[in-house]
PDB file of C-alpha atoms in Angstrom:
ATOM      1  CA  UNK A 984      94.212  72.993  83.933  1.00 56.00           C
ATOM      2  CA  UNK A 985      93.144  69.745  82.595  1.00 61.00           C
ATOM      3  CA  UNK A 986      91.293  70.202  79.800  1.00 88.00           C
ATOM      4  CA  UNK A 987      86.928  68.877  78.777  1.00 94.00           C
ATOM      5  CA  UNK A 988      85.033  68.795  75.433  1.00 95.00           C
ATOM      6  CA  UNK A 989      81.461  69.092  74.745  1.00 97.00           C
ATOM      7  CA  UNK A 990      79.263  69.591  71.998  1.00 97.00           C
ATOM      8  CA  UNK A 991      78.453  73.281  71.541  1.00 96.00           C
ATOM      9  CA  UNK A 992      74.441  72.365  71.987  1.00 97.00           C
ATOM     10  CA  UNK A 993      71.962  69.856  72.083  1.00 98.00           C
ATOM     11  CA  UNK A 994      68.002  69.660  72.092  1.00 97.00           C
ATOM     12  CA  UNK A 995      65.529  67.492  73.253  1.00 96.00           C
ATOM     13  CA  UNK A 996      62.369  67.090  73.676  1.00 96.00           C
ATOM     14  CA  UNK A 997      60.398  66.895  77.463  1.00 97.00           C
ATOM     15  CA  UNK A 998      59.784  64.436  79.267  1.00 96.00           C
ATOM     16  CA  UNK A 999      62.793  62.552  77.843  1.00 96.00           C
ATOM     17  CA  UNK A1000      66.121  61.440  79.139  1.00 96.00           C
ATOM     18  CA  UNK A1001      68.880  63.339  78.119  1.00 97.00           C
ATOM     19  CA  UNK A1002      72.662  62.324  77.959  1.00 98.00           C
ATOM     20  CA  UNK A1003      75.170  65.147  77.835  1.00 98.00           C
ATOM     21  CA  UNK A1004      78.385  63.953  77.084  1.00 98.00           C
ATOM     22  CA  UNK A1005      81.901  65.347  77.931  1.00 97.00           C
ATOM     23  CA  UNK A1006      85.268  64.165  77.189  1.00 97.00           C
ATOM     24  CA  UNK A1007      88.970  64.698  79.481  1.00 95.00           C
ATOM     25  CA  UNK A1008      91.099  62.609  77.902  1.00 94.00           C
ATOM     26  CA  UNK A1009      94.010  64.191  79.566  1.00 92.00           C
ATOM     27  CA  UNK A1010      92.202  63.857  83.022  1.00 92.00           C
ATOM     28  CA  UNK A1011      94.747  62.729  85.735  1.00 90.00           C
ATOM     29  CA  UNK A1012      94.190  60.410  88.839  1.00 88.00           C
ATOM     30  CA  UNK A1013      93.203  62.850  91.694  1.00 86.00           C
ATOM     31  CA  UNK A1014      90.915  64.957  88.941  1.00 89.00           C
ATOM     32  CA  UNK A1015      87.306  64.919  90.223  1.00 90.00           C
ATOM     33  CA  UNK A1016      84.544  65.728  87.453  1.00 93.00           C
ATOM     34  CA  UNK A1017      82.251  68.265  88.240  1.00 93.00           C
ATOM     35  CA  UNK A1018      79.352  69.686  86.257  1.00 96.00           C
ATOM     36  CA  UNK A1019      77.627  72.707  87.049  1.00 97.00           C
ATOM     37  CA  UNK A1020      74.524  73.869  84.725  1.00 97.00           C
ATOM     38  CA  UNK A1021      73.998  77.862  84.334  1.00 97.00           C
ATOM     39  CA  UNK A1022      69.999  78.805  83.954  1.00 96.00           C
ATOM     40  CA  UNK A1023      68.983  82.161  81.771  1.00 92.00           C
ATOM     41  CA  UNK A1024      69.641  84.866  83.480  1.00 90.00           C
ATOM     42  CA  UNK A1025      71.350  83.263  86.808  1.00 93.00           C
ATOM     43  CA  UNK A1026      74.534  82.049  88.104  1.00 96.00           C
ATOM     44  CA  UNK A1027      75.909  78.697  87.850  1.00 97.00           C
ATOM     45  CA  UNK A1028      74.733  76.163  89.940  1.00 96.00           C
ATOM     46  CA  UNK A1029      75.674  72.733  90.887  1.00 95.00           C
ATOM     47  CA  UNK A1030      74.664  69.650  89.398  1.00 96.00           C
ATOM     48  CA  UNK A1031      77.068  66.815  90.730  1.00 95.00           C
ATOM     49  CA  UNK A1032      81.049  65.717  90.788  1.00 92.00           C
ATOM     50  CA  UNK A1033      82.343  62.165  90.902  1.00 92.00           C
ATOM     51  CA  UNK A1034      85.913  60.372  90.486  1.00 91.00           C
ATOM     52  CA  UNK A1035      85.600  57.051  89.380  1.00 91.00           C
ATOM     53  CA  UNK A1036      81.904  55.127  90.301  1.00 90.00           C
ATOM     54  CA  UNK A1037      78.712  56.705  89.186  1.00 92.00           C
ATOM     55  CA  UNK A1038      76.683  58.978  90.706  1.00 93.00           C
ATOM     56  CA  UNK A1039      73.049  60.048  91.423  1.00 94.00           C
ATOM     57  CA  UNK A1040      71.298  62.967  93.407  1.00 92.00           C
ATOM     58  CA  UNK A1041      68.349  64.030  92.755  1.00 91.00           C
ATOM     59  CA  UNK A1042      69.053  66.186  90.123  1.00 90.00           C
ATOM     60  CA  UNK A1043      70.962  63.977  87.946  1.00 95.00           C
ATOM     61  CA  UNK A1044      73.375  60.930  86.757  1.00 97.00           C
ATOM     62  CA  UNK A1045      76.692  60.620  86.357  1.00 97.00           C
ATOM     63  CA  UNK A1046      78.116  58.055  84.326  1.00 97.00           C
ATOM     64  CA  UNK A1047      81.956  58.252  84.328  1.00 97.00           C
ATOM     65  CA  UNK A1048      83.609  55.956  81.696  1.00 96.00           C
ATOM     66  CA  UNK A1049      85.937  52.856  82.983  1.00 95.00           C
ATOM     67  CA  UNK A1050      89.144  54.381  81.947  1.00 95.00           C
ATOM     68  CA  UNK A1051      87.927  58.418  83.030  1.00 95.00           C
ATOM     69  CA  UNK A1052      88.538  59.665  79.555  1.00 96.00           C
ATOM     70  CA  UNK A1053      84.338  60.561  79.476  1.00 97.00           C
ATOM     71  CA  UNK A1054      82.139  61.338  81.365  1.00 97.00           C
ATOM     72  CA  UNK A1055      78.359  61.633  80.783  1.00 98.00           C
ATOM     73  CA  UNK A1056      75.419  63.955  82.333  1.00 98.00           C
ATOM     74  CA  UNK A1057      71.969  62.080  82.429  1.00 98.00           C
ATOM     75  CA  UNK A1058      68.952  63.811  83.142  1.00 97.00           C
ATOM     76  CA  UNK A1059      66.566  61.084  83.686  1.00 94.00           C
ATOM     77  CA  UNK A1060      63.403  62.787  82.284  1.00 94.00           C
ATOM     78  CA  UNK A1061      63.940  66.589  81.239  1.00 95.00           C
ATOM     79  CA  UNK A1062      61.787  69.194  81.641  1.00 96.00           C
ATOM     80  CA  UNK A1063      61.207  72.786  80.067  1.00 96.00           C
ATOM     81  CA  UNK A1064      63.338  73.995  83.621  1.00 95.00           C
ATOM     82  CA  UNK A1065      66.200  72.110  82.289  1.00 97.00           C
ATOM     83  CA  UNK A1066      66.947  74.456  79.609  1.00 97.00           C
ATOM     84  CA  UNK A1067      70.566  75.717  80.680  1.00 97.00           C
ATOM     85  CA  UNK A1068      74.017  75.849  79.569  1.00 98.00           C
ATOM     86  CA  UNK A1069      75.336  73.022  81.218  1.00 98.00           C
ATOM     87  CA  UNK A1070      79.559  72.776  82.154  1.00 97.00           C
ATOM     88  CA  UNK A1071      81.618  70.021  82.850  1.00 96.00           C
ATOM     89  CA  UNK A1072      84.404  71.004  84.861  1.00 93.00           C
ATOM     90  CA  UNK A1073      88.244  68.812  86.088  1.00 91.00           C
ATOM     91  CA  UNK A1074      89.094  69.660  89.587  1.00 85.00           C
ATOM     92  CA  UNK A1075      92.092  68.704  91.731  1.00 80.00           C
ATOM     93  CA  UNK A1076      90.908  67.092  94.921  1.00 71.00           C
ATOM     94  CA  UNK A1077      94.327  67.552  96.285  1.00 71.00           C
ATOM     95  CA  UNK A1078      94.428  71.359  95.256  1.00 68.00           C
ATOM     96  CA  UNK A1079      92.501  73.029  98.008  1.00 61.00           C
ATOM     97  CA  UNK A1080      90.677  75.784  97.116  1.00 60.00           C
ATOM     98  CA  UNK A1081      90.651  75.659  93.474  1.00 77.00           C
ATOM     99  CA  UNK A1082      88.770  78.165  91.076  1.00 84.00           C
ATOM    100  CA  UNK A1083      86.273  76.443  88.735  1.00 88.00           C
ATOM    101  CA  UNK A1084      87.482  76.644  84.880  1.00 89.00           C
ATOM    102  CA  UNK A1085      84.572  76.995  82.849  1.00 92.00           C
ATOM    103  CA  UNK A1086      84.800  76.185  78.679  1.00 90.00           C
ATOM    104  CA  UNK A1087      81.562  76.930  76.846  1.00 91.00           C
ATOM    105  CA  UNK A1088      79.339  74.015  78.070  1.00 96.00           C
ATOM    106  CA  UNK A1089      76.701  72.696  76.183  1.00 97.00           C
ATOM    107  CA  UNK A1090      73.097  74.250  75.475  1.00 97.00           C
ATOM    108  CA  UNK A1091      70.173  72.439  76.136  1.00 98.00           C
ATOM    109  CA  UNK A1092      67.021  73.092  74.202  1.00 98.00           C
ATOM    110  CA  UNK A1093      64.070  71.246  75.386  1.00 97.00           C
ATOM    111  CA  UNK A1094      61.507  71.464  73.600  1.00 96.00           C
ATOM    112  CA  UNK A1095      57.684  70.770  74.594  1.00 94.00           C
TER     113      UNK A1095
ATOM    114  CA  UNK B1184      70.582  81.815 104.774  1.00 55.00           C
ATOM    115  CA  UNK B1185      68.831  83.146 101.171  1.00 75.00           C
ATOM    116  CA  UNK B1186      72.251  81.830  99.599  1.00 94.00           C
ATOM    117  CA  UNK B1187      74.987  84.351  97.874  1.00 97.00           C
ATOM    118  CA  UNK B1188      73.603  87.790  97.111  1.00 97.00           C
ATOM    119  CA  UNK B1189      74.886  90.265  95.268  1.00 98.00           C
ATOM    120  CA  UNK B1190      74.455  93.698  94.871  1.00 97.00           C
ATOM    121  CA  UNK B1191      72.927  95.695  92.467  1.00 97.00           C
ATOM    122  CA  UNK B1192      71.548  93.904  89.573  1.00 97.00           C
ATOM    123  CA  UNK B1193      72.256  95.964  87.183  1.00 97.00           C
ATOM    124  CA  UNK B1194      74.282  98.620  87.004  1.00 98.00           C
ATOM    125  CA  UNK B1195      74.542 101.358  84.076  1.00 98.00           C
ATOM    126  CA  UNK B1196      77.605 103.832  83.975  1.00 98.00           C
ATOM    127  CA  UNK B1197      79.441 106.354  82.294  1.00 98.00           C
ATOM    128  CA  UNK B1198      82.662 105.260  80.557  1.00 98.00           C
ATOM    129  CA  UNK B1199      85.124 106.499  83.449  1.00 98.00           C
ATOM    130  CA  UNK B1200      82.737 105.953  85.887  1.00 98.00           C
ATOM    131  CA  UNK B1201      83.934 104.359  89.304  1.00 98.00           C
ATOM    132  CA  UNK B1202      81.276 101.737  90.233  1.00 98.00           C
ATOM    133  CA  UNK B1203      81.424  99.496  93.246  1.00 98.00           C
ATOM    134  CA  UNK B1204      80.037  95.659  93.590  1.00 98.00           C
ATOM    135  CA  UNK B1205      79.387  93.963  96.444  1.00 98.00           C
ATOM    136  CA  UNK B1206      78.920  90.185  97.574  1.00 98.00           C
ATOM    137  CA  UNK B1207      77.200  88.467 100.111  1.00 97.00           C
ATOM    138  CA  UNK B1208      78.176  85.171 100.438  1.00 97.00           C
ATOM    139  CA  UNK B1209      76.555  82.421 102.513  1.00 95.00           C
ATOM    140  CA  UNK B1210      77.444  82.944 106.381  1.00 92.00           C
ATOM    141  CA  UNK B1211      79.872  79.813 107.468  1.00 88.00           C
ATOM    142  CA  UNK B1212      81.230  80.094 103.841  1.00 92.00           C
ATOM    143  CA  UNK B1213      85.178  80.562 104.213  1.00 91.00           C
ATOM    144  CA  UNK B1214      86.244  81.157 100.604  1.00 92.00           C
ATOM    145  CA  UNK B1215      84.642  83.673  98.084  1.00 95.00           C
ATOM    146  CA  UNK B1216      85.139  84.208  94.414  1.00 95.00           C
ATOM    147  CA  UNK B1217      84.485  86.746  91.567  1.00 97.00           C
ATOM    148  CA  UNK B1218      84.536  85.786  88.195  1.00 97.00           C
ATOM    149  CA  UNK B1219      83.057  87.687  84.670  1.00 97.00           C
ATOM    150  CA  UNK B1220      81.265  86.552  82.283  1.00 97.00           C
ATOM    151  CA  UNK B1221      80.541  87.975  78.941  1.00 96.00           C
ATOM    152  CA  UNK B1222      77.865  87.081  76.262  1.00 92.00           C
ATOM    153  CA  UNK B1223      78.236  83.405  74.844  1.00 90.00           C
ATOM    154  CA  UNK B1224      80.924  82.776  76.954  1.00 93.00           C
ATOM    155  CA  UNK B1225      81.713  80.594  80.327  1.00 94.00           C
ATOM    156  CA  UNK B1226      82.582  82.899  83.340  1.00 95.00           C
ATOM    157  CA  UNK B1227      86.143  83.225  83.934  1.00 94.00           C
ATOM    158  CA  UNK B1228      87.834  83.395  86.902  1.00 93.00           C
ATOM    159  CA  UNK B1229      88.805  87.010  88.569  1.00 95.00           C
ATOM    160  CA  UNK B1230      89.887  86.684  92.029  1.00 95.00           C
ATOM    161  CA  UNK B1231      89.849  84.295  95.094  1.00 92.00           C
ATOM    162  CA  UNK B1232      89.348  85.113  99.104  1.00 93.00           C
ATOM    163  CA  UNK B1233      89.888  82.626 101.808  1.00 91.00           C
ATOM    164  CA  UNK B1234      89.192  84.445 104.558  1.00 92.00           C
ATOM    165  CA  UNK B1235      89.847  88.278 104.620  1.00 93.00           C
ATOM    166  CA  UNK B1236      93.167  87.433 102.255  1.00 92.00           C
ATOM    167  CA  UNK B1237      93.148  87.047  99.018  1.00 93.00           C
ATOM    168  CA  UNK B1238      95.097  84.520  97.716  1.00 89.00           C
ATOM    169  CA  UNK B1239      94.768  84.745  93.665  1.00 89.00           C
ATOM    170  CA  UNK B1240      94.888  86.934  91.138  1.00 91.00           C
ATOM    171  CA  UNK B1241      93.862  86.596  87.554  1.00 91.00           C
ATOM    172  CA  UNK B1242      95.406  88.701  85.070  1.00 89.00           C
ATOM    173  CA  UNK B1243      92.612  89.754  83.917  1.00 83.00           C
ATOM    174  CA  UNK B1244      92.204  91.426  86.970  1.00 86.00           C
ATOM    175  CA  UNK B1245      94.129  94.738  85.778  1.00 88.00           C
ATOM    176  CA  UNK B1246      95.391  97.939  87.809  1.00 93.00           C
ATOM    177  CA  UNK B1247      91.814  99.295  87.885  1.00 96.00           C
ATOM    178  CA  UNK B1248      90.211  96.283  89.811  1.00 96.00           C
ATOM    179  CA  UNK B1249      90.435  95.205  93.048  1.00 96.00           C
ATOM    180  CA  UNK B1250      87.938  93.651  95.193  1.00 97.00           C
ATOM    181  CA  UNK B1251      88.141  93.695  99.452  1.00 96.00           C
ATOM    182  CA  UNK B1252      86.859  91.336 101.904  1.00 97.00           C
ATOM    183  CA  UNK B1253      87.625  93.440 104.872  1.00 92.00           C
ATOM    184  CA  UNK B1254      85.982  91.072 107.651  1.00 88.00           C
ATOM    185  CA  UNK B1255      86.082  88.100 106.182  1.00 87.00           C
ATOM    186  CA  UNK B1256      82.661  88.129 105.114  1.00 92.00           C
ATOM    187  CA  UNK B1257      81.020  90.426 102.502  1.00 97.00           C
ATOM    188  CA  UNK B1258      83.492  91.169  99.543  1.00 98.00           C
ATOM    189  CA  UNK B1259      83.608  94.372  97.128  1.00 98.00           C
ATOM    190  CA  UNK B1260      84.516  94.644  93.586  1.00 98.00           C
ATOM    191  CA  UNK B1261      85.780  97.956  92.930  1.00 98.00           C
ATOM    192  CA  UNK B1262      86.123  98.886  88.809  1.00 98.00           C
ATOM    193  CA  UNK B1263      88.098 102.622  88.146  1.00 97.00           C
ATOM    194  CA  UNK B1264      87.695 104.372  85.402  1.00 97.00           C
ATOM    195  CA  UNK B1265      85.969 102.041  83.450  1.00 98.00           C
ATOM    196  CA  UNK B1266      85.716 101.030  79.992  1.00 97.00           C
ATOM    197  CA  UNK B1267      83.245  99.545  77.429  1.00 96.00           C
ATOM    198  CA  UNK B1268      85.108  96.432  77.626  1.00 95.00           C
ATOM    199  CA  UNK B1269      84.251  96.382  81.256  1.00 97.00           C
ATOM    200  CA  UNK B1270      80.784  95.109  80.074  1.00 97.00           C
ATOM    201  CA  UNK B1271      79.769  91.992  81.149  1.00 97.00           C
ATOM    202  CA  UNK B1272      77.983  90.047  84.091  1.00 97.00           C
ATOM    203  CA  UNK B1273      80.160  89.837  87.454  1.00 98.00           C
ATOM    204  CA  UNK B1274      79.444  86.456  89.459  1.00 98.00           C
ATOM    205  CA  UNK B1275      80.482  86.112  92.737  1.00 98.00           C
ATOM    206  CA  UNK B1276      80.457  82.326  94.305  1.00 96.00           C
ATOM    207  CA  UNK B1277      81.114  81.111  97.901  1.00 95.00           C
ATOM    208  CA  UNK B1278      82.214  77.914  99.325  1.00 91.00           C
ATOM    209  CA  UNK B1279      83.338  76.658 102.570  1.00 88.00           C
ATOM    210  CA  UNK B1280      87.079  74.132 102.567  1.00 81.00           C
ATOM    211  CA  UNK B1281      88.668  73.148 105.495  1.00 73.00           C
ATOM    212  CA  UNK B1282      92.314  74.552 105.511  1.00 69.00           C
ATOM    213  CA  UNK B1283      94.144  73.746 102.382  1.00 65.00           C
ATOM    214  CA  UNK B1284      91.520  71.238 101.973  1.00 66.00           C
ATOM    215  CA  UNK B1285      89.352  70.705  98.854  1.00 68.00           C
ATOM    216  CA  UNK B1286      86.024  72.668  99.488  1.00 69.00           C
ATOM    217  CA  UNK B1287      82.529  71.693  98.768  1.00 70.00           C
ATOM    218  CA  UNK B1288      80.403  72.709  95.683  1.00 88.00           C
ATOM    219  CA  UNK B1289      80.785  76.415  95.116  1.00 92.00           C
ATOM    220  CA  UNK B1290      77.130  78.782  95.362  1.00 95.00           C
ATOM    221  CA  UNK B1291      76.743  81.375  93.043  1.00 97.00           C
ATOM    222  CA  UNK B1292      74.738  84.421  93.140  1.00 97.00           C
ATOM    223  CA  UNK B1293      72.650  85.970  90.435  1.00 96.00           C
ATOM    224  CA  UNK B1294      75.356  88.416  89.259  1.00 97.00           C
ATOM    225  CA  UNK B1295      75.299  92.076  88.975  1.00 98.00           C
ATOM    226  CA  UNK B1296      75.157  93.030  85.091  1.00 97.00           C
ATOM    227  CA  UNK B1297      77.184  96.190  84.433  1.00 98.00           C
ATOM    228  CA  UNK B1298      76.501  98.399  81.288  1.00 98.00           C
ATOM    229  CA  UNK B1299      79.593 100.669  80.341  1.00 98.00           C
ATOM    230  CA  UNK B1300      78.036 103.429  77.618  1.00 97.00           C
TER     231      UNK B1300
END
């Protein structure tokens, strides 16, 4: 599995935008970037994937570097419910069914 | 749907203990995961379902796991004889693929939390 890197935790304060970074420098060609974010106390849940362009929902930006060796999560102006552990995840988009491989993600602190 | 639900929250058992897991995942969901996830630490991966068949293994899955998903639809995780090391939160996630095709955004539930004294 291809491997990502992120800082072990980050704060912030509310209100603010927040880039979390991530890099996959061995990322191949048909890896799409996923990030999922993991609240106290619940289960993962997802945030938003992309492969090349970048992305916005509602929840969040992705900004995916020209050459796909980093990516970055932007959360446009964080709040106190943003507080998670927050993964960025390679997966196959040729692979089927694929099982997601979490590292240790990064922990956002915001504080008020 | 109320999304994936799992069942219980928390569990509490006797080292050697038998305990029992189960999953709900969202109805027109085709594929269904467990993973485990211990303090600090990103869940890892336990076992895959598309279907009723289960298709992958960790090997951290040992000889006194094994999980069912007789119908197709709920899934069980079955520990034996279990130890302290046994500890840990057990996710279970759902998503729906077409095929061998890539599947959408996988849906976690809230875990069930087992305690191994």
């Amino acid at each position: 599995d291809a491997k990502t890197t992120q800082p072990n935790s980050m704060e912030s304060n509310e209100e603010e935008p927040v880039h979390l970074p991530c890099n996959h420098s061995t990322i191949s060609g048909t890896d799409y970037i996923h990030w999922y974010r993991q609240l106290p106390s619940q289960g993962p849940e997802y945030v938003i994937h992309g492969l090349t362009s970048n992305v916005n929902n509602r929840m969040a930006s992705l900004a995916i570097a020209e050459d796909r060796k980093s990516s970055t999560l932007i959360l446009h102006r964080a709040t106190l419910r943003d507080a998670a552990v927050y993964y960025c995840i390679l997966r196959d988009v040729f692979q089927g069914a694929q099982k997601l491989v979490f590292g240790q993600g990064t922990r956002l602190t915001i504080n008020p | 749907d109320t999304g994936v639900s799992q069942d219980p929250r928390h569990k509490i058992t006797k080292r050697g203990q038998n305990v029992t897991f189960r999953c709900d995942p969202i109805s027109e969901h085709n594929r269904l995961y467990w993973y485990r996830q211990t303090l600090g630490q990103g869940p890892e991966f336990l076992t895959y379902f598309q279907n009723e068949a289960q298709l992958e293994k960790s090997r951290l899955l040992s000889d006194r796991f094994s999980a069912e998903r007789p119908k197709g639809s709920f899934s069980t995780l079955e520990i034996q004889r279990t130890e302290q090391g046994d500890s840990a939160m057990y996710l279970c996630a759902s998503s729906f693929g077409p095929g061998q095709g890539a599947d959408t955004e996988a849906f976690f539930g809230q875990g069930t939390r087992l305690t191994v004294v």
